Amino acid sequence: MIIATDDLEITCPTCKGERVIKDNKCDSCSGKGVILTSQGQTLLHFMKRHLEK
Amino acid sequence: MSTENEFFVIKAKENGVNVIGLTRGTDTRFHHSEKLDKGEVMIAQFTEHTSAVKVRGKAVIQTRHGEIATDKD
């Protein structure tokens, strides 16, 4: 199974991935520039859970 | 008006349709996204965390208020 980056996150449509709008942190994505998908969240939580141990 | 068990359906008409969930509360942020490829269907509900949904790309959305296609005026 191949997971593409697009399957994990998408570029924020408000700041277009720039993280900032007119030098202010983008509110829509909280300055991340991307929004995670459920697959992205799942993988992130799994990694976090097992890395902490 | 009961909103319990209410759901809506999104069917992608092209690859890479984005369904983005916006947070409920004072600040409206994008907290979640989902990528749909052509023909994929997503069935979703508004929840305590999600009060709005944004759909980008060619798709057909069915709600209890009717059906809407994103590519038609």
PDB file of N, CA and C in Angstrom, chain A:
ATOM      1  N   MET A   1       0.851  -1.200   0.000  1.00  0.00           N
ATOM      2  CA  MET A   1       0.000   0.000   0.000  1.00  0.00           C
ATOM      3  C   MET A   1       0.883   1.246   0.000  1.00  0.00           C
ATOM      4  N   ILE A   2       0.617   2.112  -0.934  1.00  0.00           N
ATOM      5  CA  ILE A   2       1.401   3.346  -1.025  1.00  0.00           C
ATOM      6  C   ILE A   2       0.548   4.515  -0.539  1.00  0.00           C
ATOM      7  N   ILE A   3       1.115   5.284   0.376  1.00  0.00           N
ATOM      8  CA  ILE A   3       0.401   6.464   0.871  1.00  0.00           C
ATOM      9  C   ILE A   3       1.091   7.708   0.312  1.00  0.00           C
ATOM     10  N   ALA A   4       0.341   8.503  -0.420  1.00  0.00           N
ATOM     11  CA  ALA A   4       0.892   9.741  -0.968  1.00  0.00           C
ATOM     12  C   ALA A   4       0.777  10.853   0.070  1.00  0.00           C
ATOM     13  N   THR A   5       1.579  11.876  -0.087  1.00  0.00           N
ATOM     14  CA  THR A   5       1.509  13.015   0.836  1.00  0.00           C
ATOM     15  C   THR A   5       0.096  13.605   0.847  1.00  0.00           C
ATOM     16  N   ASP A   6      -0.522  13.628  -0.325  1.00  0.00           N
ATOM     17  CA  ASP A   6      -1.886  14.153  -0.453  1.00  0.00           C
ATOM     18  C   ASP A   6      -2.893  13.380   0.392  1.00  0.00           C
ATOM     19  N   ASP A   7      -2.577  12.111   0.654  1.00  0.00           N
ATOM     20  CA  ASP A   7      -3.482  11.301   1.465  1.00  0.00           C
ATOM     21  C   ASP A   7      -3.365  11.661   2.948  1.00  0.00           C
ATOM     22  N   LEU A   8      -2.259  12.286   3.306  1.00  0.00           N
ATOM     23  CA  LEU A   8      -1.999  12.602   4.719  1.00  0.00           C
ATOM     24  C   LEU A   8      -2.339  14.040   5.079  1.00  0.00           C
ATOM     25  N   GLU A   9      -2.114  14.937   4.135  1.00  0.00           N
ATOM     26  CA  GLU A   9      -2.375  16.354   4.412  1.00  0.00           C
ATOM     27  C   GLU A   9      -2.699  17.074   3.108  1.00  0.00           C
ATOM     28  N   ILE A  10      -3.408  18.177   3.215  1.00  0.00           N
ATOM     29  CA  ILE A  10      -3.643  19.010   2.038  1.00  0.00           C
ATOM     30  C   ILE A  10      -3.175  20.434   2.346  1.00  0.00           C
ATOM     31  N   THR A  11      -2.816  21.139   1.305  1.00  0.00           N
ATOM     32  CA  THR A  11      -2.361  22.516   1.477  1.00  0.00           C
ATOM     33  C   THR A  11      -3.524  23.392   1.916  1.00  0.00           C
ATOM     34  N   CYS A  12      -3.276  24.252   2.881  1.00  0.00           N
ATOM     35  CA  CYS A  12      -4.335  25.145   3.373  1.00  0.00           C
ATOM     36  C   CYS A  12      -4.841  26.039   2.242  1.00  0.00           C
ATOM     37  N   PRO A  13      -6.140  26.007   1.952  1.00  0.00           N
ATOM     38  CA  PRO A  13      -6.664  26.818   0.845  1.00  0.00           C
ATOM     39  C   PRO A  13      -6.705  28.320   1.138  1.00  0.00           C
ATOM     40  N   THR A  14      -6.608  28.681   2.408  1.00  0.00           N
ATOM     41  CA  THR A  14      -6.658  30.105   2.762  1.00  0.00           C
ATOM     42  C   THR A  14      -5.312  30.783   2.508  1.00  0.00           C
ATOM     43  N   CYS A  15      -4.236  30.193   3.050  1.00  0.00           N
ATOM     44  CA  CYS A  15      -2.911  30.816   2.879  1.00  0.00           C
ATOM     45  C   CYS A  15      -2.115  30.149   1.764  1.00  0.00           C
ATOM     46  N   LYS A  16      -2.696  29.164   1.113  1.00  0.00           N
ATOM     47  CA  LYS A  16      -2.050  28.417   0.023  1.00  0.00           C
ATOM     48  C   LYS A  16      -0.711  27.815   0.475  1.00  0.00           C
ATOM     49  N   GLY A  17      -0.666  27.412   1.719  1.00  0.00           N
ATOM     50  CA  GLY A  17       0.543  26.772   2.235  1.00  0.00           C
ATOM     51  C   GLY A  17       1.614  27.749   2.698  1.00  0.00           C
ATOM     52  N   GLU A  18       1.319  29.037   2.600  1.00  0.00           N
ATOM     53  CA  GLU A  18       2.315  30.066   2.969  1.00  0.00           C
ATOM     54  C   GLU A  18       2.463  30.233   4.491  1.00  0.00           C
ATOM     55  N   ARG A  19       1.527  29.710   5.245  1.00  0.00           N
ATOM     56  CA  ARG A  19       1.490  29.788   6.725  1.00  0.00           C
ATOM     57  C   ARG A  19       1.135  31.182   7.257  1.00  0.00           C
ATOM     58  N   VAL A  20       1.365  32.200   6.465  1.00  0.00           N
ATOM     59  CA  VAL A  20       1.057  33.566   6.920  1.00  0.00           C
ATOM     60  C   VAL A  20       0.209  34.293   5.871  1.00  0.00           C
ATOM     61  N   ILE A  21      -0.586  35.248   6.359  1.00  0.00           N
ATOM     62  CA  ILE A  21      -1.345  36.135   5.485  1.00  0.00           C
ATOM     63  C   ILE A  21      -1.016  37.551   5.926  1.00  0.00           C
ATOM     64  N   LYS A  22      -0.448  38.309   5.052  1.00  0.00           N
ATOM     65  CA  LYS A  22      -0.015  39.685   5.367  1.00  0.00           C
ATOM     66  C   LYS A  22       0.773  39.720   6.682  1.00  0.00           C
ATOM     67  N   ASP A  23       1.756  38.888   6.789  1.00  0.00           N
ATOM     68  CA  ASP A  23       2.650  38.801   7.953  1.00  0.00           C
ATOM     69  C   ASP A  23       1.978  38.304   9.239  1.00  0.00           C
ATOM     70  N   ASN A  24       0.688  37.934   9.152  1.00  0.00           N
ATOM     71  CA  ASN A  24       0.031  37.358  10.322  1.00  0.00           C
ATOM     72  C   ASN A  24      -0.152  35.862  10.121  1.00  0.00           C
ATOM     73  N   LYS A  25      -0.051  35.129  11.222  1.00  0.00           N
ATOM     74  CA  LYS A  25      -0.252  33.684  11.162  1.00  0.00           C
ATOM     75  C   LYS A  25      -1.633  33.369  10.581  1.00  0.00           C
ATOM     76  N   CYS A  26      -1.666  32.451   9.632  1.00  0.00           N
ATOM     77  CA  CYS A  26      -2.959  32.088   9.017  1.00  0.00           C
ATOM     78  C   CYS A  26      -3.875  31.470  10.068  1.00  0.00           C
ATOM     79  N   ASP A  27      -5.071  32.052  10.224  1.00  0.00           N
ATOM     80  CA  ASP A  27      -6.026  31.566  11.233  1.00  0.00           C
ATOM     81  C   ASP A  27      -6.612  30.212  10.868  1.00  0.00           C
ATOM     82  N   SER A  28      -6.808  30.021   9.576  1.00  0.00           N
ATOM     83  CA  SER A  28      -7.501  28.803   9.125  1.00  0.00           C
ATOM     84  C   SER A  28      -6.747  27.537   9.490  1.00  0.00           C
ATOM     85  N   CYS A  29      -5.426  27.558   9.333  1.00  0.00           N
ATOM     86  CA  CYS A  29      -4.645  26.345   9.584  1.00  0.00           C
ATOM     87  C   CYS A  29      -3.755  26.504  10.818  1.00  0.00           C
ATOM     88  N   SER A  30      -3.937  27.566  11.580  1.00  0.00           N
ATOM     89  CA  SER A  30      -3.121  27.885  12.760  1.00  0.00           C
ATOM     90  C   SER A  30      -1.632  27.983  12.417  1.00  0.00           C
ATOM     91  N   GLY A  31      -1.347  28.471  11.233  1.00  0.00           N
ATOM     92  CA  GLY A  31       0.045  28.693  10.827  1.00  0.00           C
ATOM     93  C   GLY A  31       0.795  27.445  10.386  1.00  0.00           C
ATOM     94  N   LYS A  32       0.064  26.350  10.207  1.00  0.00           N
ATOM     95  CA  LYS A  32       0.735  25.101   9.798  1.00  0.00           C
ATOM     96  C   LYS A  32       0.938  25.036   8.280  1.00  0.00           C
ATOM     97  N   GLY A  33       0.068  25.677   7.550  1.00  0.00           N
ATOM     98  CA  GLY A  33       0.166  25.640   6.083  1.00  0.00           C
ATOM     99  C   GLY A  33      -0.494  24.420   5.467  1.00  0.00           C
ATOM    100  N   VAL A  34      -0.803  23.448   6.311  1.00  0.00           N
ATOM    101  CA  VAL A  34      -1.468  22.228   5.829  1.00  0.00           C
ATOM    102  C   VAL A  34      -2.575  21.819   6.798  1.00  0.00           C
ATOM    103  N   ILE A  35      -3.480  20.988   6.302  1.00  0.00           N
ATOM    104  CA  ILE A  35      -4.532  20.424   7.155  1.00  0.00           C
ATOM    105  C   ILE A  35      -4.438  18.912   7.029  1.00  0.00           C
ATOM    106  N   LEU A  36      -4.381  18.232   8.138  1.00  0.00           N
ATOM    107  CA  LEU A  36      -4.245  16.780   8.107  1.00  0.00           C
ATOM    108  C   LEU A  36      -5.544  16.078   7.735  1.00  0.00           C
ATOM    109  N   THR A  37      -5.424  14.986   7.025  1.00  0.00           N
ATOM    110  CA  THR A  37      -6.580  14.137   6.728  1.00  0.00           C
ATOM    111  C   THR A  37      -6.724  13.143   7.877  1.00  0.00           C
ATOM    112  N   SER A  38      -7.795  12.344   7.849  1.00  0.00           N
ATOM    113  CA  SER A  38      -7.960  11.362   8.935  1.00  0.00           C
ATOM    114  C   SER A  38      -6.843  10.327   8.878  1.00  0.00           C
ATOM    115  N   GLN A  39      -6.388  10.007   7.664  1.00  0.00           N
ATOM    116  CA  GLN A  39      -5.272   9.064   7.543  1.00  0.00           C
ATOM    117  C   GLN A  39      -3.999   9.673   8.152  1.00  0.00           C
ATOM    118  N   GLY A  40      -3.806  10.972   7.891  1.00  0.00           N
ATOM    119  CA  GLY A  40      -2.664  11.686   8.455  1.00  0.00           C
ATOM    120  C   GLY A  40      -2.715  11.709   9.978  1.00  0.00           C
ATOM    121  N   GLN A  41      -3.905  11.988  10.506  1.00  0.00           N
ATOM    122  CA  GLN A  41      -4.098  12.017  11.961  1.00  0.00           C
ATOM    123  C   GLN A  41      -3.816  10.647  12.564  1.00  0.00           C
ATOM    124  N   THR A  42      -4.318   9.627  11.903  1.00  0.00           N
ATOM    125  CA  THR A  42      -4.154   8.255  12.389  1.00  0.00           C
ATOM    126  C   THR A  42      -2.670   7.899  12.469  1.00  0.00           C
ATOM    127  N   LEU A  43      -1.955   8.166  11.388  1.00  0.00           N
ATOM    128  CA  LEU A  43      -0.523   7.852  11.345  1.00  0.00           C
ATOM    129  C   LEU A  43       0.245   8.666  12.387  1.00  0.00           C
ATOM    130  N   LEU A  44      -0.096   9.945  12.504  1.00  0.00           N
ATOM    131  CA  LEU A  44       0.573  10.817  13.474  1.00  0.00           C
ATOM    132  C   LEU A  44       0.371  10.324  14.909  1.00  0.00           C
ATOM    133  N   HIS A  45      -0.871   9.999  15.230  1.00  0.00           N
ATOM    134  CA  HIS A  45      -1.170   9.514  16.577  1.00  0.00           C
ATOM    135  C   HIS A  45      -0.473   8.185  16.862  1.00  0.00           C
ATOM    136  N   PHE A  46      -0.436   7.328  15.861  1.00  0.00           N
ATOM    137  CA  PHE A  46       0.226   6.035  16.010  1.00  0.00           C
ATOM    138  C   PHE A  46       1.722   6.231  16.283  1.00  0.00           C
ATOM    139  N   MET A  47       2.349   7.086  15.483  1.00  0.00           N
ATOM    140  CA  MET A  47       3.786   7.346  15.634  1.00  0.00           C
ATOM    141  C   MET A  47       4.072   7.967  17.014  1.00  0.00           C
ATOM    142  N   LYS A  48       3.250   8.958  17.382  1.00  0.00           N
ATOM    143  CA  LYS A  48       3.445   9.636  18.668  1.00  0.00           C
ATOM    144  C   LYS A  48       3.355   8.641  19.815  1.00  0.00           C
ATOM    145  N   ARG A  49       2.331   7.815  19.747  1.00  0.00           N
ATOM    146  CA  ARG A  49       2.052   6.849  20.818  1.00  0.00           C
ATOM    147  C   ARG A  49       3.236   5.894  21.001  1.00  0.00           C
ATOM    148  N   HIS A  50       3.784   5.448  19.898  1.00  0.00           N
ATOM    149  CA  HIS A  50       4.844   4.449  19.990  1.00  0.00           C
ATOM    150  C   HIS A  50       6.231   5.055  20.157  1.00  0.00           C
ATOM    151  N   LEU A  51       6.408   6.286  19.736  1.00  0.00           N
ATOM    152  CA  LEU A  51       7.703   6.942  19.909  1.00  0.00           C
ATOM    153  C   LEU A  51       7.922   7.344  21.368  1.00  0.00           C
ATOM    154  N   GLU A  52       6.814   7.654  22.043  1.00  0.00           N
ATOM    155  CA  GLU A  52       6.916   8.106  23.429  1.00  0.00           C
ATOM    156  C   GLU A  52       7.340   6.993  24.369  1.00  0.00           C
ATOM    157  N   LYS A  53       7.091   5.748  23.948  1.00  0.00           N
ATOM    158  CA  LYS A  53       7.391   4.606  24.838  1.00  0.00           C
ATOM    159  C   LYS A  53       8.881   4.270  24.805  1.00  0.00           C
TER     160      LYS A  53
END
